[in-house]
Amino acid sequence: MGRPPCCDKSNVKRGLWTPEEDAKILAYVSNHGTGNWTLVPKKAGLNRCGKSCRLRWTNYLRPDLKHDGFTPQEEMLIINLHAAIGSRWSLIARRLPGRTDNDVKNYWNTKLRKKLMKMGIDPVTHKPVSQVLSDLGSISTFPNTNNNQMSFVNNDLMKNMLPTRTEPYGSQYSSITTNASAKKNTKVDQIHSLEHQYHVFSEASSSNSSSTSSNIERLSSTQSYSCQNPQAQITTPCSSFEWSEFLHSDPFIWSEFQQLQQCDMQMVMSPLKPSSLMQSEVVISNNNGQVGASEGSVAVTCDPSMSYQMKKQCENHSSFVDGILDKDSEIREAFPNILDAAFDY
DNA sequence: AATAGCGACAACCGCCTCCAT
DNA sequence: CATGGAGGCGGTTGTCGCTAT
């Protein structure tokens, strides 16, 4: 037999918390600490569900929480992490001291997602819209599904498809797209290769979303994941995904994140990108221009001058948009009829 | 002044995994 | 071993305050 119910759901207060209720929670936690939340309502004299008490504490009352606005650095970190691991808000929040998963989730939904869409970036895949449309075009013969990678295709996005030049942005995207711009003369198939690698990772991470919290921790293993998402198998020929491969090419997610946290915030803004891009381009530095690579890891270049260049790129907001437009041109050259293609949504 | 529209954020809902019984 | 609640999580809804009309 299981445990007894934590509370009578039909007989507990719901809705916004009063200062008095907050005070009771705070008093209880200061005396007894956290844990065993089912007992908290009774012991603290609250007519609330224990689960509700726990949420109130973790999302609002915890003394280590920040209640001020998100900084640009935090904003960039959220975007970069979302690009890498998707909407694992609790994992993202762990990288942001004083922020909760609810904070991050709300900030993403109310601000960042719209911001990216306005810039012509698909907030799901973090790719330029035209690039995603080309991907969609290539799979347009398949039946419509609930694949979340297509979920962005809505009127709001379509209205904002074209990148604007007014939105300031210093980010990974600046670096990504500047590099994309630098690769202007690379062959189309090389571009496709990079896109494919990115796709493989995106699908691998999204296809395991049901196991949420443990995924990133598992990154330190060399376990091989296969694509479980049927749509992923259709859209990408990913028979399997080697986390070890990804780790060796991505110093950000890979093991020593704390090391990165000691670095300059510009480093934190370094992109999470397809492996072949990462290997030659990621530059990480701290104030001394030094960073130690952990055992068994790929050495990470530390170059203060490069960090400075990144900063300049970030300050130069137009470079990001220019990069997007350059990438756009590449795609349009490769798929001249991309915008004429009929899509099945 | 009234109110519709919107953004921000707190809180809830439903699902999943873990674990006590 | 089976059951069912606790805790954790992401998605969604509700509420409040501000602004435009």
CSV table of C-alpha atoms (C1' of nucleotides) in Angstrom, one decimal:
chain,number,residue,atom,x,y,z
A,1,MET,CA,0.0,0.0,0.0
A,2,GLY,CA,1.1,3.6,-0.6
A,3,ARG,CA,1.3,6.5,1.7
A,4,PRO,CA,-1.7,8.5,2.9
A,5,PRO,CA,-2.8,11.5,0.9
A,6,CYS,CA,-0.8,14.7,1.6
A,7,CYS,CA,-3.9,16.9,1.9
A,8,ASP,CA,-7.5,17.2,1.1
A,9,LYS,CA,-7.4,18.8,-2.3
A,10,SER,CA,-10.9,20.0,-2.1
A,11,ASN,CA,-10.5,21.7,1.2
A,12,VAL,CA,-7.3,23.7,0.8
A,13,LYS,CA,-6.8,27.4,-0.2
A,14,ARG,CA,-5.6,28.2,-3.6
A,15,GLY,CA,-4.6,31.3,-5.5
A,16,LEU,CA,-2.3,34.1,-4.5
A,17,TRP,CA,-0.4,33.9,-1.3
A,18,THR,CA,-0.8,36.6,1.4
A,19,PRO,CA,2.0,38.1,3.3
A,20,GLU,CA,0.8,36.3,6.4
A,21,GLU,CA,1.0,33.0,4.7
A,22,ASP,CA,4.5,33.8,3.4
A,23,ALA,CA,5.5,34.7,6.9
A,24,LYS,CA,4.3,31.3,8.2
A,25,ILE,CA,6.3,29.5,5.6
A,26,LEU,CA,9.4,31.5,6.3
A,27,ALA,CA,9.0,31.0,10.0
A,28,TYR,CA,8.6,27.3,9.5
A,29,VAL,CA,11.6,26.9,7.2
A,30,SER,CA,13.8,28.9,9.5
A,31,ASN,CA,13.0,26.6,12.3
A,32,HIS,CA,12.8,23.3,10.6
A,33,GLY,CA,14.5,23.7,7.3
A,34,THR,CA,13.1,22.4,4.0
A,35,GLY,CA,11.9,18.9,3.3
A,36,ASN,CA,8.8,16.8,4.0
A,37,TRP,CA,6.5,19.5,2.6
A,38,THR,CA,3.4,17.4,3.3
A,39,LEU,CA,3.9,18.2,6.9
A,40,VAL,CA,4.5,21.9,6.4
A,41,PRO,CA,0.9,23.1,6.1
A,42,LYS,CA,-0.1,21.4,9.3
A,43,LYS,CA,2.9,22.4,11.3
A,44,ALA,CA,3.0,26.0,9.9
A,45,GLY,CA,-0.7,26.5,10.4
A,46,LEU,CA,-1.5,26.9,6.7
A,47,ASN,CA,-4.6,25.7,4.8
A,48,ARG,CA,-2.5,24.9,1.7
A,49,CYS,CA,-1.4,21.9,-0.1
A,50,GLY,CA,2.2,20.9,0.7
A,51,LYS,CA,3.0,20.9,-2.9
A,52,SER,CA,1.8,24.5,-3.1
A,53,CYS,CA,4.0,25.4,-0.1
A,54,ARG,CA,7.0,23.9,-1.7
A,55,LEU,CA,6.4,25.8,-4.9
A,56,ARG,CA,5.9,29.1,-3.0
A,57,TRP,CA,9.2,28.5,-1.2
A,58,THR,CA,11.3,27.5,-4.2
A,59,ASN,CA,9.9,30.0,-6.6
A,60,TYR,CA,9.5,33.0,-4.4
A,61,LEU,CA,10.5,32.9,-0.8
A,62,ARG,CA,13.9,31.4,-0.9
A,63,PRO,CA,16.4,34.0,0.5
A,64,ASP,CA,18.9,33.4,-2.3
A,65,LEU,CA,16.5,34.4,-5.1
A,66,LYS,CA,17.0,37.4,-7.1
A,67,HIS,CA,13.9,39.5,-7.7
A,68,ASP,CA,15.4,42.0,-10.1
A,69,GLY,CA,15.4,41.9,-13.8
A,70,PHE,CA,17.6,39.6,-15.9
A,71,THR,CA,20.9,41.0,-17.0
A,72,PRO,CA,22.0,40.8,-20.7
A,73,GLN,CA,24.6,38.2,-19.6
A,74,GLU,CA,21.9,36.1,-18.1
A,75,GLU,CA,19.8,36.6,-21.2
A,76,MET,CA,22.5,35.4,-23.4
A,77,LEU,CA,23.2,32.4,-21.2
A,78,ILE,CA,19.6,31.4,-21.3
A,79,ILE,CA,19.5,31.6,-25.1
A,80,ASN,CA,22.7,29.6,-25.4
A,81,LEU,CA,21.6,27.0,-23.1
A,82,HIS,CA,18.2,26.8,-24.7
A,83,ALA,CA,19.9,26.3,-28.0
A,84,ALA,CA,21.8,23.4,-26.6
A,85,ILE,CA,19.4,21.6,-24.3
A,86,GLY,CA,16.0,23.0,-25.2
A,87,SER,CA,13.4,23.8,-22.6
A,88,ARG,CA,14.9,22.1,-19.7
A,89,TRP,CA,14.3,25.1,-17.5
A,90,SER,CA,15.4,23.6,-14.3
A,91,LEU,CA,18.8,22.8,-15.8
A,92,ILE,CA,19.1,26.2,-17.3
A,93,ALA,CA,18.1,27.8,-14.0
A,94,ARG,CA,20.8,25.9,-12.2
A,95,ARG,CA,23.4,27.9,-14.2
A,96,LEU,CA,21.8,31.1,-13.1
A,97,PRO,CA,22.3,31.7,-9.4
A,98,GLY,CA,19.3,33.2,-7.8
A,99,ARG,CA,16.9,32.3,-10.6
A,100,THR,CA,14.3,29.6,-10.6
A,101,ASP,CA,13.1,27.4,-13.5
A,102,ASN,CA,9.8,29.4,-13.3
A,103,ASP,CA,11.7,32.7,-13.7
A,104,VAL,CA,13.6,31.5,-16.6
A,105,LYS,CA,10.6,29.9,-18.2
A,106,ASN,CA,8.5,33.0,-17.8
A,107,TYR,CA,11.3,35.2,-19.1
A,108,TRP,CA,11.8,33.0,-22.1
A,109,ASN,CA,8.1,32.9,-22.9
A,110,THR,CA,7.4,36.6,-22.5
A,111,LYS,CA,10.6,38.2,-23.7
A,112,LEU,CA,13.3,36.1,-25.3
A,113,ARG,CA,11.1,34.0,-27.6
A,114,LYS,CA,9.4,37.0,-29.1
A,115,LYS,CA,12.7,38.8,-29.4
A,116,LEU,CA,14.2,35.9,-31.4
A,117,MET,CA,11.1,35.7,-33.6
A,118,LYS,CA,11.3,39.3,-34.3
A,119,MET,CA,14.8,38.9,-35.4
A,120,GLY,CA,13.9,36.1,-37.8
A,121,ILE,CA,15.3,33.4,-35.6
A,122,ASP,CA,13.3,30.3,-34.9
A,123,PRO,CA,13.2,30.0,-31.1
A,124,VAL,CA,12.9,26.3,-31.3
A,125,THR,CA,15.8,25.4,-33.5
A,126,HIS,CA,17.7,28.7,-33.1
A,127,LYS,CA,18.3,28.8,-36.8
A,128,PRO,CA,17.4,31.6,-39.2
A,129,VAL,CA,13.8,31.2,-40.3
A,130,SER,CA,14.8,30.8,-44.0
A,131,GLN,CA,17.0,27.9,-43.0
A,132,VAL,CA,14.3,26.2,-41.1
A,133,LEU,CA,11.9,26.7,-43.9
A,134,SER,CA,14.4,25.0,-46.2
A,135,ASP,CA,14.5,22.1,-43.8
A,136,LEU,CA,10.7,22.1,-43.8
A,137,GLY,CA,10.7,22.2,-47.6
A,138,SER,CA,12.9,19.2,-47.7
A,139,ILE,CA,10.4,17.2,-45.7
A,140,SER,CA,7.2,18.7,-47.0
A,141,THR,CA,6.1,15.5,-48.5
A,142,PHE,CA,5.7,13.9,-45.1
A,143,PRO,CA,2.5,14.1,-43.2
A,144,ASN,CA,2.1,16.8,-40.6
A,145,THR,CA,2.9,15.8,-37.1
A,146,ASN,CA,3.3,17.2,-33.7
A,147,ASN,CA,7.0,17.6,-34.2
A,148,ASN,CA,7.9,20.5,-32.0
A,149,GLN,CA,10.4,21.7,-34.5
A,150,MET,CA,7.6,22.8,-36.6
A,151,SER,CA,5.6,24.4,-33.9
A,152,PHE,CA,7.1,27.8,-34.6
A,153,VAL,CA,5.4,28.0,-37.9
A,154,ASN,CA,2.6,30.3,-37.0
A,155,ASN,CA,1.2,33.6,-38.0
A,156,ASP,CA,3.3,35.5,-35.5
A,157,LEU,CA,6.5,34.2,-36.8
A,158,MET,CA,5.5,34.5,-40.4
A,159,LYS,CA,4.7,38.1,-39.8
A,160,ASN,CA,8.2,38.6,-38.5
A,161,MET,CA,10.0,36.3,-40.8
A,162,LEU,CA,12.3,38.9,-42.2
A,163,PRO,CA,15.1,39.9,-39.9
A,164,THR,CA,15.0,43.5,-38.7
A,165,ARG,CA,18.1,45.6,-38.4
A,166,THR,CA,16.9,47.5,-35.4
A,167,GLU,CA,17.0,44.9,-32.6
A,168,PRO,CA,20.3,45.2,-30.7
A,169,TYR,CA,21.9,41.9,-30.0
A,170,GLY,CA,25.2,40.8,-28.9
A,171,SER,CA,25.3,37.1,-28.7
A,172,GLN,CA,26.4,33.7,-29.7
A,173,TYR,CA,24.6,34.5,-32.9
A,174,SER,CA,27.0,37.3,-33.6
A,175,SER,CA,29.8,34.8,-33.5
A,176,ILE,CA,28.0,32.1,-35.3
A,177,THR,CA,26.8,34.2,-38.1
A,178,THR,CA,30.0,36.1,-38.4
A,179,ASN,CA,31.7,32.8,-38.8
A,180,ALA,CA,29.0,31.7,-41.2
A,181,SER,CA,29.7,34.8,-43.1
A,182,ALA,CA,33.4,34.1,-43.2
A,183,LYS,CA,32.6,30.7,-44.7
A,184,LYS,CA,30.7,32.3,-47.5
A,185,ASN,CA,32.7,30.5,-50.2
A,186,THR,CA,32.3,27.1,-48.6
A,187,LYS,CA,30.5,24.5,-50.7
A,188,VAL,CA,26.9,24.0,-50.2
A,189,ASP,CA,27.3,20.4,-49.2
A,190,GLN,CA,29.6,21.4,-46.4
A,191,ILE,CA,26.9,23.7,-45.1
A,192,HIS,CA,24.5,20.8,-45.3
A,193,SER,CA,26.9,18.7,-43.4
A,194,LEU,CA,27.1,21.3,-40.6
A,195,GLU,CA,23.3,21.6,-40.6
A,196,HIS,CA,23.0,17.9,-40.4
A,197,GLN,CA,25.3,17.7,-37.4
A,198,TYR,CA,23.4,20.4,-35.6
A,199,HIS,CA,20.1,18.6,-36.5
A,200,VAL,CA,21.4,15.4,-35.1
A,201,PHE,CA,22.2,17.0,-31.8
A,202,SER,CA,18.9,18.9,-31.7
A,203,GLU,CA,17.0,15.7,-32.3
A,204,ALA,CA,19.0,13.7,-29.9
A,205,SER,CA,18.4,16.1,-27.1
A,206,SER,CA,14.7,16.6,-27.9
A,207,SER,CA,14.0,13.0,-28.4
A,208,ASN,CA,15.1,12.3,-24.8
A,209,SER,CA,13.1,15.1,-23.3
A,210,SER,CA,11.0,12.7,-21.3
A,211,SER,CA,13.9,11.9,-19.1
A,212,THR,CA,14.5,15.6,-18.6
A,213,SER,CA,16.6,16.3,-15.6
A,214,SER,CA,19.1,13.5,-15.9
A,215,ASN,CA,20.0,14.2,-19.5
A,216,ILE,CA,22.8,16.7,-18.9
A,217,GLU,CA,24.2,14.8,-16.1
A,218,ARG,CA,24.4,11.8,-18.5
A,219,LEU,CA,26.4,13.9,-20.9
A,220,SER,CA,29.5,12.9,-19.0
A,221,SER,CA,29.1,9.4,-20.0
A,222,THR,CA,30.0,7.9,-23.4
A,223,GLN,CA,26.6,6.3,-23.7
A,224,SER,CA,25.2,6.2,-27.2
A,225,TYR,CA,21.6,7.4,-27.8
A,226,SER,CA,19.5,6.4,-30.7
A,227,CYS,CA,16.9,8.5,-32.2
A,228,GLN,CA,13.6,7.6,-30.6
A,229,ASN,CA,11.5,10.3,-32.3
A,230,PRO,CA,10.0,8.9,-35.4
A,231,GLN,CA,10.0,12.3,-37.0
A,232,ALA,CA,13.6,12.7,-36.3
A,233,GLN,CA,14.2,9.5,-38.2
A,234,ILE,CA,12.4,10.9,-41.1
A,235,THR,CA,14.0,14.3,-41.1
A,236,THR,CA,17.5,13.2,-40.3
A,237,PRO,CA,19.3,10.1,-41.0
A,238,CYS,CA,20.5,9.8,-37.5
A,239,SER,CA,20.9,6.2,-36.7
A,240,SER,CA,22.6,7.0,-33.4
A,241,PHE,CA,24.1,9.9,-31.6
A,242,GLU,CA,27.4,9.7,-29.7
A,243,TRP,CA,27.4,11.9,-26.7
A,244,SER,CA,31.1,11.4,-26.4
A,245,GLU,CA,31.6,12.9,-29.8
A,246,PHE,CA,29.5,15.8,-28.9
A,247,LEU,CA,31.3,16.3,-25.7
A,248,HIS,CA,34.7,16.3,-27.3
A,249,SER,CA,33.5,19.1,-29.5
A,250,ASP,CA,31.6,21.1,-27.1
A,251,PRO,CA,33.5,22.5,-24.2
A,252,PHE,CA,30.5,24.3,-22.8
A,253,ILE,CA,28.3,21.5,-21.9
A,254,TRP,CA,31.0,19.1,-21.5
A,255,SER,CA,32.2,18.3,-18.0
A,256,GLU,CA,33.7,21.3,-16.4
A,257,PHE,CA,31.1,23.9,-16.6
A,258,GLN,CA,32.1,25.4,-13.3
A,259,GLN,CA,35.4,26.1,-14.9
A,260,LEU,CA,33.6,28.1,-17.5
A,261,GLN,CA,31.7,30.0,-14.9
A,262,GLN,CA,35.0,31.4,-13.6
A,263,CYS,CA,35.7,32.9,-17.0
A,264,ASP,CA,34.8,36.2,-18.4
A,265,MET,CA,31.1,36.4,-19.2
A,266,GLN,CA,32.0,36.8,-22.8
A,267,MET,CA,33.2,33.2,-22.6
A,268,VAL,CA,29.8,32.2,-21.3
A,269,MET,CA,28.3,33.8,-24.3
A,270,SER,CA,30.4,31.5,-26.5
A,271,PRO,CA,28.2,29.5,-28.8
A,272,LEU,CA,26.9,26.0,-28.7
A,273,LYS,CA,27.3,25.0,-32.2
A,274,PRO,CA,27.8,22.0,-34.5
A,275,SER,CA,30.9,20.2,-33.6
A,276,SER,CA,32.8,21.1,-36.7
A,277,LEU,CA,32.2,24.8,-36.1
A,278,MET,CA,33.1,24.5,-32.5
A,279,GLN,CA,36.5,22.8,-32.9
A,280,SER,CA,38.2,25.7,-34.6
A,281,GLU,CA,36.3,28.6,-33.4
A,282,VAL,CA,35.5,28.4,-29.7
A,283,VAL,CA,37.5,30.8,-27.7
A,284,ILE,CA,37.3,30.9,-24.0
A,285,SER,CA,39.2,33.2,-21.7
A,286,ASN,CA,39.2,34.4,-18.2
A,287,ASN,CA,40.8,37.5,-16.9
A,288,ASN,CA,44.2,36.0,-17.1
A,289,GLY,CA,43.7,34.6,-20.5
A,290,GLN,CA,44.0,31.1,-19.0
A,291,VAL,CA,41.7,28.2,-18.6
A,292,GLY,CA,42.6,24.7,-17.8
A,293,ALA,CA,41.3,21.8,-19.7
A,294,SER,CA,40.1,19.0,-17.6
A,295,GLU,CA,41.5,15.5,-17.8
A,296,GLY,CA,40.5,13.8,-21.0
A,297,SER,CA,39.0,16.9,-22.4
A,298,VAL,CA,39.7,18.9,-25.5
A,299,ALA,CA,42.0,21.8,-24.8
A,300,VAL,CA,40.2,25.1,-25.0
A,301,THR,CA,42.0,28.1,-26.5
A,302,CYS,CA,42.2,31.0,-24.2
A,303,ASP,CA,43.0,34.2,-25.9
A,304,PRO,CA,42.3,37.6,-24.4
A,305,SER,CA,42.5,39.3,-27.7
A,306,MET,CA,40.0,37.0,-29.2
A,307,SER,CA,37.8,37.6,-26.2
A,308,TYR,CA,38.1,41.3,-27.0
A,309,GLN,CA,37.1,40.6,-30.6
A,310,MET,CA,34.1,38.7,-29.4
A,311,LYS,CA,33.1,41.7,-27.3
A,312,LYS,CA,33.5,44.0,-30.2
A,313,GLN,CA,31.3,41.7,-32.2
A,314,CYS,CA,28.7,41.7,-29.5
A,315,GLU,CA,28.8,45.4,-29.4
A,316,ASN,CA,28.5,45.6,-33.1
A,317,HIS,CA,24.9,44.6,-33.2
A,318,SER,CA,24.5,44.8,-37.0
A,319,SER,CA,27.1,42.1,-37.5
A,320,PHE,CA,24.6,39.6,-36.2
A,321,VAL,CA,21.9,40.6,-38.5
A,322,ASP,CA,24.3,40.8,-41.4
A,323,GLY,CA,25.4,37.3,-40.6
A,324,ILE,CA,21.8,36.2,-40.7
A,325,LEU,CA,21.3,37.9,-44.0
A,326,ASP,CA,24.5,36.3,-45.3
A,327,LYS,CA,23.3,32.9,-44.2
A,328,ASP,CA,20.0,33.7,-45.8
A,329,SER,CA,21.7,34.4,-49.1
A,330,GLU,CA,23.6,31.1,-48.9
A,331,ILE,CA,20.3,29.2,-48.4
A,332,ARG,CA,18.6,31.1,-51.1
A,333,GLU,CA,21.5,30.3,-53.5
A,334,ALA,CA,21.3,26.7,-52.6
A,335,PHE,CA,17.5,26.5,-52.7
A,336,PRO,CA,16.5,29.2,-55.2
A,337,ASN,CA,12.8,28.2,-55.0
A,338,ILE,CA,12.7,27.8,-51.3
A,339,LEU,CA,10.1,30.4,-50.7
A,340,ASP,CA,8.0,29.1,-53.6
A,341,ALA,CA,7.8,25.7,-52.1
A,342,ALA,CA,4.5,24.5,-50.8
A,343,PHE,CA,4.6,23.3,-47.3
A,344,ASP,CA,2.3,21.0,-45.5
A,345,TYR,CA,1.6,22.4,-42.1
B,1,DA,C1',-13.6,57.7,-16.6
B,2,DA,C1',-14.3,53.3,-18.6
B,3,DT,C1',-12.4,49.5,-20.7
B,4,DA,C1',-10.1,46.6,-23.9
B,5,DG,C1',-5.6,44.9,-24.8
B,6,DC,C1',-1.3,43.5,-23.4
B,7,DG,C1',2.8,42.1,-20.8
B,8,DA,C1',4.7,40.1,-16.6
B,9,DC,C1',4.7,36.8,-13.4
B,10,DA,C1',2.7,33.8,-9.8
B,11,DA,C1',0.3,29.7,-9.4
B,12,DC,C1',-1.7,25.6,-10.9
B,13,DC,C1',-2.1,21.3,-13.8
B,14,DG,C1',-0.7,17.1,-15.4
B,15,DC,C1',2.8,14.0,-16.2
B,16,DC,C1',7.0,11.4,-14.9
B,17,DT,C1',10.3,9.1,-11.8
B,18,DC,C1',11.5,7.6,-7.4
B,19,DC,C1',10.6,5.4,-3.3
B,20,DA,C1',7.9,4.2,1.0
B,21,DT,C1',4.6,1.0,2.3
C,1,DC,C1',6.3,-7.1,-6.4
C,2,DA,C1',2.5,-3.8,-6.8
C,3,DT,C1',0.6,0.4,-5.4
C,4,DG,C1',0.2,5.1,-4.9
C,5,DG,C1',2.0,9.5,-2.9
C,6,DA,C1',6.0,12.8,-2.9
C,7,DG,C1',8.8,15.5,-5.3
C,8,DG,C1',10.4,17.4,-9.6
C,9,DC,C1',9.5,19.2,-14.0
C,10,DG,C1',7.6,21.6,-18.2
C,11,DG,C1',3.4,23.6,-20.0
C,12,DT,C1',-0.5,26.3,-19.3
C,13,DT,C1',-3.6,29.4,-17.0
C,14,DG,C1',-5.0,33.1,-13.9
C,15,DT,C1',-4.3,37.5,-12.0
C,16,DC,C1',-2.7,42.0,-11.7
C,17,DG,C1',-1.1,46.4,-13.3
C,18,DC,C1',-0.1,49.4,-17.0
C,19,DT,C1',-1.2,51.6,-21.4
C,20,DA,C1',-3.8,53.0,-25.3
C,21,DT,C1',-8.1,54.2,-27.0
